[in-house]
Short mmCIF file of C-alpha atoms in Angstrom, two decimals:
data_model
loop_
_atom_site.label_atom_id
_atom_site.label_comp_id
_atom_site.label_asym_id
_atom_site.label_seq_id
_atom_site.Cartn_x
_atom_site.Cartn_y
_atom_site.Cartn_z
CA MET A 21 0.00 0.00 0.00
CA LYS A 22 1.51 3.31 -1.16
CA ASN A 23 0.97 6.30 1.13
CA CYS A 24 1.01 9.98 0.11
CA ASP A 25 -0.55 13.31 0.95
CA LEU A 26 -2.52 13.69 -2.29
CA ILE A 27 -3.67 11.38 -5.07
CA VAL A 28 -4.66 13.33 -8.17
CA ILE A 29 -6.91 11.46 -10.61
CA GLY A 30 -6.39 12.97 -14.05
CA GLY A 31 -3.16 14.42 -15.40
CA GLY A 32 -4.55 17.09 -17.70
CA ILE A 33 -4.20 20.80 -17.07
CA GLY A 34 -5.95 20.99 -13.70
CA GLY A 35 -4.47 17.82 -12.24
CA SER A 36 -0.91 18.46 -13.39
CA ALA A 37 -1.01 22.12 -12.31
CA LEU A 38 -2.32 21.22 -8.87
CA GLY A 39 0.21 18.41 -8.48
CA ALA A 40 3.11 20.67 -9.42
CA VAL A 41 2.04 23.44 -7.02
CA MET A 42 1.58 21.07 -4.08
CA ALA A 43 4.83 19.19 -4.71
CA LYS A 44 6.67 22.51 -4.64
CA ALA A 45 4.94 23.14 -1.30
CA GLY A 46 6.55 19.98 0.06
CA LYS A 47 3.61 17.56 -0.20
CA SER A 48 3.88 14.03 -1.58
CA VAL A 49 1.68 13.68 -4.67
CA LEU A 50 0.70 10.71 -6.84
CA LEU A 51 -0.64 11.80 -10.25
CA LEU A 52 -2.55 9.23 -12.33
CA GLU A 53 -3.18 9.90 -16.04
CA ALA A 54 -5.00 7.46 -18.31
CA SER A 55 -3.57 8.55 -21.67
CA THR A 56 -0.13 7.79 -23.00
CA LYS A 57 -0.33 10.71 -25.42
CA TYR A 58 -2.33 13.92 -25.18
CA GLU A 59 -4.72 14.28 -28.12
CA ASP A 60 -6.24 17.36 -29.77
CA ARG A 61 -9.70 17.58 -28.21
CA VAL A 62 -10.56 20.87 -29.95
CA ARG A 63 -10.96 22.89 -26.76
CA GLY A 64 -9.00 24.38 -23.90
CA GLU A 65 -6.50 26.67 -25.64
CA TRP A 66 -7.51 30.26 -24.72
CA ILE A 67 -6.88 31.73 -21.28
CA ALA A 68 -8.79 34.94 -20.50
CA PRO A 69 -6.84 37.81 -18.90
CA TRP A 70 -8.21 36.93 -15.44
CA GLY A 71 -7.10 33.34 -16.02
CA VAL A 72 -3.63 34.56 -16.95
CA THR A 73 -3.54 36.32 -13.57
CA GLU A 74 -4.33 32.96 -11.94
CA THR A 75 -1.40 31.27 -13.74
CA ARG A 76 0.85 33.98 -12.32
CA ARG A 77 -0.45 33.43 -8.80
CA LEU A 78 0.29 29.73 -9.22
CA GLY A 79 3.83 30.41 -10.46
CA LEU A 80 3.13 28.82 -13.86
CA TYR A 81 2.92 31.82 -16.19
CA ASP A 82 6.60 31.95 -17.16
CA LEU A 83 6.54 28.21 -17.85
CA LEU A 84 3.62 28.61 -20.27
CA VAL A 85 5.17 31.56 -22.09
CA LYS A 86 8.46 29.70 -22.44
CA ALA A 87 6.51 26.75 -23.86
CA GLY A 88 5.11 28.97 -26.62
CA GLY A 89 2.16 30.73 -24.99
CA HIS A 90 1.02 33.45 -27.38
CA HIS A 91 -0.70 36.67 -26.24
CA LEU A 92 -3.50 38.31 -28.21
CA ALA A 93 -3.79 42.09 -28.22
CA ARG A 94 -6.98 43.02 -30.12
CA HIS A 95 -10.58 41.89 -30.49
CA VAL A 96 -13.11 42.62 -33.24
CA THR A 97 -16.78 41.65 -33.31
CA TYR A 98 -18.05 41.37 -36.88
CA ASP A 99 -21.70 41.16 -37.80
CA GLU A 100 -23.83 40.99 -40.92
CA THR A 101 -25.79 44.04 -39.76
CA ARG A 102 -22.87 46.44 -40.21
CA ASP A 103 -20.02 47.23 -42.57
CA PRO A 104 -16.64 45.58 -41.81
CA ALA A 105 -15.00 49.00 -41.50
CA GLU A 106 -17.48 49.94 -38.78
CA SER A 107 -16.70 46.73 -36.88
CA GLU A 108 -12.96 47.33 -37.15
CA ALA A 109 -13.36 50.92 -36.01
CA ARG A 110 -14.59 49.46 -32.72
CA THR A 111 -11.54 47.21 -32.24
CA MET A 112 -11.07 46.51 -28.53
CA PRO A 113 -7.60 46.48 -26.92
CA LEU A 114 -7.19 43.41 -24.72
CA ALA A 115 -4.64 44.75 -22.24
CA ILE A 116 -7.30 46.67 -20.30
CA PHE A 117 -8.83 43.81 -18.29
CA ALA A 118 -6.15 42.65 -15.83
CA PRO A 119 -3.11 44.43 -14.37
CA ASP A 120 0.14 43.69 -16.23
CA VAL A 121 -1.56 41.18 -18.54
CA PRO A 122 -1.16 42.11 -22.24
CA GLY A 123 -4.19 40.05 -23.26
CA PRO A 124 -5.47 36.48 -23.46
CA LEU A 125 -2.88 33.71 -23.68
CA CYS A 126 -3.18 30.94 -26.29
CA ILE A 127 -1.31 27.64 -26.28
CA GLY A 128 -2.15 24.34 -28.01
CA HIS A 129 -3.98 21.96 -25.69
CA PRO A 130 -1.85 18.78 -26.11
CA HIS A 131 1.37 20.77 -25.69
CA HIS A 132 -0.15 22.65 -22.75
CA CYS A 133 -0.99 19.38 -20.99
CA GLN A 134 2.44 17.88 -21.65
CA THR A 135 4.18 21.03 -20.41
CA LEU A 136 2.33 20.89 -17.08
CA PHE A 137 2.70 17.11 -16.70
CA GLY A 138 6.45 17.50 -17.21
CA GLU A 139 6.54 20.33 -14.68
CA ALA A 140 4.71 18.15 -12.15
CA ALA A 141 7.29 15.38 -12.57
CA ARG A 142 10.18 17.83 -12.29
CA SER A 143 8.63 19.25 -9.12
CA GLY A 144 8.70 15.86 -7.39
CA VAL A 145 5.29 14.43 -8.26
CA GLU A 146 5.15 10.69 -8.90
CA ALA A 147 3.51 11.15 -12.31
CA LEU A 148 2.27 8.03 -14.09
CA ARG A 149 0.87 7.65 -17.62
CA GLY A 150 -1.18 4.83 -19.13
CA VAL A 151 -2.98 4.23 -15.83
CA ARG A 152 -6.32 2.45 -15.54
CA VAL A 153 -8.02 3.44 -12.32
CA THR A 154 -10.16 0.53 -11.11
CA ARG A 155 -11.50 1.86 -7.83
CA ILE A 156 -11.84 5.26 -6.20
CA THR A 157 -12.75 5.29 -2.51
CA PRO A 158 -13.40 8.68 -0.91
CA GLY A 159 -14.32 8.95 2.75
CA ALA A 160 -12.41 8.93 6.02
CA ALA A 161 -9.60 6.80 4.54
CA PRO A 162 -9.32 7.83 0.86
CA SER A 163 -7.69 5.33 -1.48
CA VAL A 164 -7.36 4.41 -5.15
CA ALA A 165 -6.70 1.09 -6.88
CA TYR A 166 -5.14 1.20 -10.33
CA GLU A 167 -3.38 -0.83 -13.00
CA HIS A 168 -0.05 0.37 -14.40
CA ASN A 169 2.38 -1.50 -16.65
CA GLY A 170 0.36 -4.69 -16.23
CA ALA A 171 0.47 -4.70 -12.44
CA MET A 172 -2.21 -3.81 -9.91
CA HIS A 173 -1.48 -1.19 -7.26
CA GLU A 174 -3.27 0.45 -4.37
CA ALA A 175 -2.53 3.82 -2.76
CA LYS A 176 -4.03 5.81 0.06
CA ALA A 177 -3.79 9.50 0.80
CA LYS A 178 -5.02 12.22 3.07
CA LEU A 179 -7.09 13.62 0.18
CA LEU A 180 -8.14 12.68 -3.35
CA ILE A 181 -8.34 15.28 -6.12
CA GLY A 182 -10.75 14.56 -8.98
CA ALA A 183 -9.38 16.25 -12.11
CA ASP A 184 -10.63 13.70 -14.61
CA GLY A 185 -12.85 15.81 -16.84
CA ARG A 186 -16.47 15.90 -17.86
CA MET A 187 -17.13 12.16 -17.48
CA SER A 188 -15.45 12.16 -14.08
CA ALA A 189 -15.23 8.80 -12.35
CA ALA A 190 -14.08 10.64 -9.23
CA ARG A 191 -17.29 12.68 -9.18
CA GLU A 192 -19.36 9.53 -9.58
CA ALA A 193 -17.47 7.73 -6.82
CA ALA A 194 -18.10 10.66 -4.49
CA GLY A 195 -21.81 10.71 -5.31
CA ILE A 196 -21.65 14.38 -6.32
CA LYS A 197 -24.56 15.35 -8.57
CA LEU A 198 -23.86 17.14 -11.84
CA HIS A 199 -26.49 19.60 -13.10
CA GLN A 200 -26.67 20.40 -16.83
CA ASP A 201 -28.80 22.83 -18.78
CA LYS A 202 -30.17 22.21 -22.26
CA PRO A 203 -27.79 22.53 -25.25
CA HIS A 204 -28.20 25.76 -27.16
CA HIS A 205 -26.37 25.07 -30.44
CA TRP A 206 -23.69 22.96 -32.08
CA PHE A 207 -20.10 24.08 -31.80
CA ALA A 208 -17.29 22.77 -34.02
CA GLY A 209 -13.58 23.46 -33.80
CA LEU A 210 -10.52 22.97 -35.98
CA LEU A 211 -6.84 23.91 -35.81
CA ILE A 212 -5.60 25.43 -39.07
CA GLU A 213 -2.15 26.40 -40.32
CA GLY A 214 -0.96 28.63 -43.13
CA ALA A 215 -3.36 31.45 -42.25
CA ALA A 216 -0.71 34.01 -43.19
CA GLY A 217 -3.26 36.73 -43.94
CA TRP A 218 -4.72 36.69 -40.43
CA ALA A 219 -2.95 38.94 -37.89
CA ASP A 220 -1.30 36.92 -35.15
CA ASP A 221 -2.50 39.30 -32.41
CA LEU A 222 -6.17 39.49 -33.44
CA GLN A 223 -9.05 37.44 -32.08
CA ALA A 224 -12.47 37.82 -33.65
CA ILE A 225 -16.08 36.68 -33.44
CA GLY A 226 -18.88 37.21 -35.93
CA THR A 227 -22.26 36.06 -37.18
CA GLU A 228 -23.64 35.96 -40.72
CA GLY A 229 -26.47 33.91 -42.19
CA ASP A 230 -26.75 30.61 -40.31
CA PHE A 231 -23.20 30.47 -38.95
CA GLY A 232 -21.23 32.14 -36.17
CA PHE A 233 -17.43 32.04 -36.02
CA LEU A 234 -14.59 32.60 -33.57
CA ALA A 235 -10.85 32.79 -34.33
CA PHE A 236 -7.92 32.63 -31.88
CA PRO A 237 -4.38 32.76 -33.32
CA GLN A 238 -1.66 30.65 -31.75
CA GLY A 239 1.18 32.33 -33.63
CA LYS A 240 3.21 31.46 -36.74
CA GLY A 241 0.12 31.19 -38.95
CA LYS A 242 -1.75 28.71 -36.74
CA VAL A 243 -5.27 29.63 -35.68
CA ARG A 244 -7.86 27.72 -33.69
CA VAL A 245 -11.22 28.39 -35.33
CA TYR A 246 -14.67 27.56 -34.02
CA GLY A 247 -18.08 27.68 -35.64
CA GLY A 248 -21.57 27.61 -34.18
CA TYR A 249 -24.71 26.42 -35.96
CA ALA A 250 -28.25 25.34 -35.19
CA LEU A 251 -29.11 22.13 -33.33
CA ASP A 252 -31.13 20.79 -36.26
CA GLN A 253 -27.98 20.77 -38.46
CA ARG A 254 -26.27 17.89 -36.67
CA LYS A 255 -24.62 16.45 -39.80
CA ARG A 256 -23.74 19.76 -41.42
CA PHE A 257 -19.99 19.13 -41.41
CA SER A 258 -19.88 15.33 -41.33
CA GLY A 259 -18.08 13.26 -43.97
CA ASP A 260 -14.62 13.18 -45.50
CA ASP A 261 -14.86 16.73 -46.80
CA GLY A 262 -16.35 18.10 -43.57
CA ALA A 263 -13.29 20.16 -42.66
CA ARG A 264 -13.23 21.88 -46.05
CA ARG A 265 -16.97 22.65 -45.90
CA PHE A 266 -16.47 23.94 -42.38
CA LEU A 267 -13.76 26.37 -43.50
CA ASP A 268 -15.87 27.45 -46.48
CA ALA A 269 -18.53 28.56 -43.99
CA PHE A 270 -16.07 31.18 -42.74
CA ARG A 271 -16.28 33.16 -45.98
CA MET A 272 -18.33 36.17 -44.91
CA LYS A 273 -18.96 39.57 -46.48
CA SER A 274 -19.08 41.09 -43.00
CA SER A 275 -15.55 39.83 -42.24
CA PRO A 276 -13.49 39.87 -45.47
CA ASN A 277 -10.28 38.78 -43.69
CA ASN A 278 -11.95 35.44 -43.03
CA GLU A 279 -10.72 34.49 -46.51
CA ALA A 280 -7.33 33.87 -44.84
CA LEU A 281 -9.01 31.35 -42.52
CA ALA A 282 -11.03 29.66 -45.24
CA ALA A 283 -7.94 29.26 -47.44
CA ALA A 284 -5.77 27.76 -44.67
CA ASN A 285 -5.03 24.05 -44.19
CA PRO A 286 -6.49 21.79 -41.48
CA ALA A 287 -3.83 20.87 -38.92
CA GLY A 288 -5.90 18.64 -36.67
CA PRO A 289 -9.27 16.93 -36.33
CA LEU A 290 -12.64 18.62 -36.74
CA PHE A 291 -14.85 17.89 -33.74
CA SER A 292 -18.42 19.01 -33.09
CA TYR A 293 -20.15 19.06 -29.72
CA PHE A 294 -23.11 20.59 -27.90
CA ASN A 295 -22.70 23.89 -26.13
CA ASN A 296 -24.12 23.88 -22.63
CA ASP A 297 -23.34 24.64 -19.01
CA SER A 298 -23.01 22.29 -16.06
CA TRP A 299 -22.31 22.74 -12.36
CA THR A 300 -22.11 21.00 -9.02
CA ASP A 301 -23.61 22.46 -5.85
CA ARG A 302 -20.79 21.13 -3.69
CA PRO A 303 -17.58 20.21 -5.56
CA PHE A 304 -16.20 18.15 -2.68
CA GLY A 305 -17.07 15.36 -0.29
CA GLU A 306 -15.37 13.58 2.55
CA GLY A 307 -11.83 12.85 1.43
CA ILE A 308 -12.22 14.25 -2.10
CA VAL A 309 -12.24 17.59 -3.95
CA LEU A 310 -13.10 18.18 -7.64
CA VAL A 311 -11.42 20.74 -9.91
CA GLY A 312 -11.87 21.74 -13.55
CA ASP A 313 -14.52 20.11 -15.70
CA ALA A 314 -15.02 17.35 -13.13
CA ALA A 315 -16.66 20.01 -10.93
CA GLY A 316 -18.80 21.36 -13.80
CA TRP A 317 -18.02 23.40 -16.89
CA ASN A 318 -19.07 26.64 -18.55
CA ASP A 319 -20.60 26.90 -22.03
CA PRO A 320 -17.58 27.05 -24.39
CA ILE A 321 -19.11 30.00 -26.25
CA VAL A 322 -17.15 32.24 -23.85
CA GLY A 323 -14.03 30.05 -23.81
CA LEU A 324 -13.42 30.06 -20.06
CA GLY A 325 -12.62 26.40 -19.37
CA LEU A 326 -8.93 27.03 -18.72
CA SER A 327 -9.49 30.17 -16.66
CA ILE A 328 -12.04 28.35 -14.49
CA THR A 329 -9.63 25.45 -14.02
CA TYR A 330 -6.71 27.66 -13.03
CA ARG A 331 -8.94 29.53 -10.55
CA ASP A 332 -10.05 26.17 -9.10
CA VAL A 333 -6.45 25.05 -8.71
CA ARG A 334 -5.39 28.33 -7.11
CA VAL A 335 -8.26 28.40 -4.60
CA VAL A 336 -7.87 24.73 -3.65
CA THR A 337 -4.07 24.87 -3.31
CA ASP A 338 -4.33 28.03 -1.21
CA ILE A 339 -6.57 26.08 1.19
CA LEU A 340 -4.27 23.04 1.18
CA LYS A 341 -1.18 25.14 1.87
CA ALA A 342 -2.81 27.28 4.55
CA SER A 343 -3.65 24.56 7.06
CA ALA A 344 -3.28 20.88 7.92
CA ASP A 345 -7.07 20.74 8.16
CA TRP A 346 -8.16 19.15 4.87
CA SER A 347 -11.62 18.19 6.12
CA GLU A 348 -14.81 19.03 4.29
CA ARG A 349 -15.37 22.22 6.25
CA ALA A 350 -12.05 23.60 4.99
CA PHE A 351 -13.38 23.61 1.42
CA ALA A 352 -16.66 25.41 2.12
CA PRO A 353 -15.18 28.73 0.87
CA TYR A 354 -14.21 27.00 -2.39
CA ALA A 355 -17.77 25.80 -2.93
CA GLU A 356 -19.20 29.23 -2.09
CA GLU A 357 -16.87 31.12 -4.44
CA ARG A 358 -17.21 28.58 -7.27
CA THR A 359 -21.01 28.47 -7.06
CA GLU A 360 -21.31 32.23 -7.53
CA ARG A 361 -18.54 32.29 -10.14
CA MET A 362 -20.24 29.63 -12.26
CA ARG A 363 -23.67 31.25 -11.84
CA ARG A 364 -22.34 34.51 -13.20
CA LEU A 365 -20.48 32.86 -16.04
CA ARG A 366 -23.56 30.81 -17.00
CA PHE A 367 -25.44 34.08 -17.27
CA ALA A 368 -22.73 35.69 -19.40
CA ALA A 369 -22.61 32.65 -21.68
CA MET A 370 -26.40 32.67 -22.05
CA LEU A 371 -26.28 36.28 -23.23
CA GLN A 372 -23.38 35.63 -25.59
CA ALA A 373 -25.05 32.58 -27.14
CA GLY A 374 -28.30 34.51 -27.54
CA LEU A 375 -26.48 37.26 -29.40
CA ASP A 376 -23.93 35.40 -31.50
CA MET A 377 -25.28 31.89 -32.01
CA GLU A 378 -28.90 32.42 -32.99
CA PHE A 379 -29.88 32.89 -36.61
CA GLY A 380 -32.66 34.24 -38.79
CA ASP A 381 -34.41 37.59 -39.14
CA GLU A 382 -35.39 37.99 -35.49
CA ALA A 383 -31.87 37.19 -34.23
CA ARG A 384 -30.33 39.50 -36.83
CA GLU A 385 -32.53 42.39 -35.70
CA ARG A 386 -31.72 41.64 -32.05
CA ARG A 387 -27.99 41.91 -32.79
CA ARG A 388 -28.48 45.11 -34.76
CA ARG A 389 -30.35 46.72 -31.87
CA TYR A 390 -27.78 45.50 -29.36
CA HIS A 391 -24.73 46.75 -31.26
CA GLU A 392 -26.38 50.12 -31.85
CA ALA A 393 -27.41 50.50 -28.21
CA ALA A 394 -24.06 49.27 -26.84
CA ALA A 395 -22.21 51.90 -28.86
CA ALA A 396 -24.16 54.57 -26.96
CA ASP A 397 -24.21 52.78 -23.58
CA PRO A 398 -21.13 50.61 -22.89
CA THR A 399 -22.69 49.19 -19.71
CA LEU A 400 -24.86 47.05 -21.99
CA GLY A 401 -21.78 44.91 -22.69
CA MET A 402 -20.63 44.50 -19.09
CA HIS A 403 -21.20 40.75 -19.25
CA GLY A 404 -18.29 40.72 -21.69
CA PHE A 405 -16.17 42.45 -19.06
CA ALA A 406 -16.99 39.55 -16.72
CA VAL A 407 -15.69 37.12 -19.34
CA MET A 408 -12.42 38.99 -19.83
CA GLY A 409 -11.76 40.55 -16.44
CA GLY A 410 -13.37 37.94 -14.20
CA PRO A 411 -16.96 37.39 -13.04
CA GLU A 412 -16.37 39.27 -9.80
CA MET A 413 -15.34 42.41 -11.73
CA ALA A 414 -18.84 43.17 -13.06
CA PRO A 415 -21.56 44.66 -10.81
CA ALA A 416 -24.10 42.23 -9.38
CA GLU A 417 -26.95 43.86 -11.33
CA ILE A 418 -25.39 42.66 -14.59
CA PHE A 419 -26.38 39.09 -13.68
CA THR A 420 -30.12 39.71 -13.40
CA ASP A 421 -33.21 39.33 -15.55
CA ALA A 422 -33.36 43.10 -15.90
CA HIS A 423 -29.98 43.12 -17.65
CA ARG A 424 -30.94 40.11 -19.75
CA ILE A 425 -33.95 42.04 -21.03
CA ARG A 426 -31.75 45.05 -21.79
CA VAL A 427 -29.46 42.85 -23.92
CA LEU A 428 -31.81 40.32 -25.53
CA GLY A 429 -35.21 41.92 -25.21
CA ALA A 430 -38.29 40.62 -23.43
#
């Protein structure tokens, strides 16, 4: 029976980051990762400015920049209801949302995971790959049974950390209920290369016809692009030529520079998935704490998965480092902060999806009214400030039905 302070189930971004931080704090950590190679899962590559601040507080920012993290400096929202020049005249600088943060940070997901897993190992974590976890036992005497290199092992710890993603076995073992809302639209993503005509410091979003797009450069002509479309178009980009048809959908009169995206080459898989929110009321139980997607995720329309995960890791590690009391009551502040954080971000995502990922005449007119009104009254877009600067940075009244009506109408 192996003994350690922490057993972390899941060696992705949240698990590896938490393991590295706690090992540097002098704790013994066992990190169990199922995969032998990190795959492109078409998500988790954009860190909002407030998330970048969290990486700094964790001591991981310099590591990510050295590994190729790429800052974005400008944002443009394009729309079919206005001329491209008008959209570009409203270009938003991205260095305004967090102190000493030049803008969002982009880094490819597989490389991001590997960078943090390597850092965990260098920091003293016993980091294992190709692990099949066979039993997770929370409670007064937390333990895990697992298979590695053909042999069965068992380990016990003072605390288990569930960082094993959306289909979390740790969450199930702890009996923690996951709430999910209804999907709003389909979302597809693809990594492209050779997009030489797209500025490396520019992120953009736009809607035209029956398609909404997002673009986040990773530097050196690589761009992660996403597209949203209606739920009744499930097979829109299926088939061998799906990636090419997906990129063709980016050709928009309202965003002429999208030609650089449409003409680029696929550099990874095209995946489609539902957009929705999920949450847990209490992301911990006796002997176990959940972080990242295992504790519930935000609608990817606002791209905050990484920022949420890094905040989770920072809050939990602060608690673990502050006291030897790792009982359930110690994590009550984590649950309280995360519950309100996710409530606010669900609200912001609902507004963003209602604006950018609904189609047809009524949706077009709604966007036209919104863009016109927001130009005269910037407070109308304060939910966007919550996305970029952090949910706690926007006034409480932004997350109410009254503000929803101001943005989307009755």
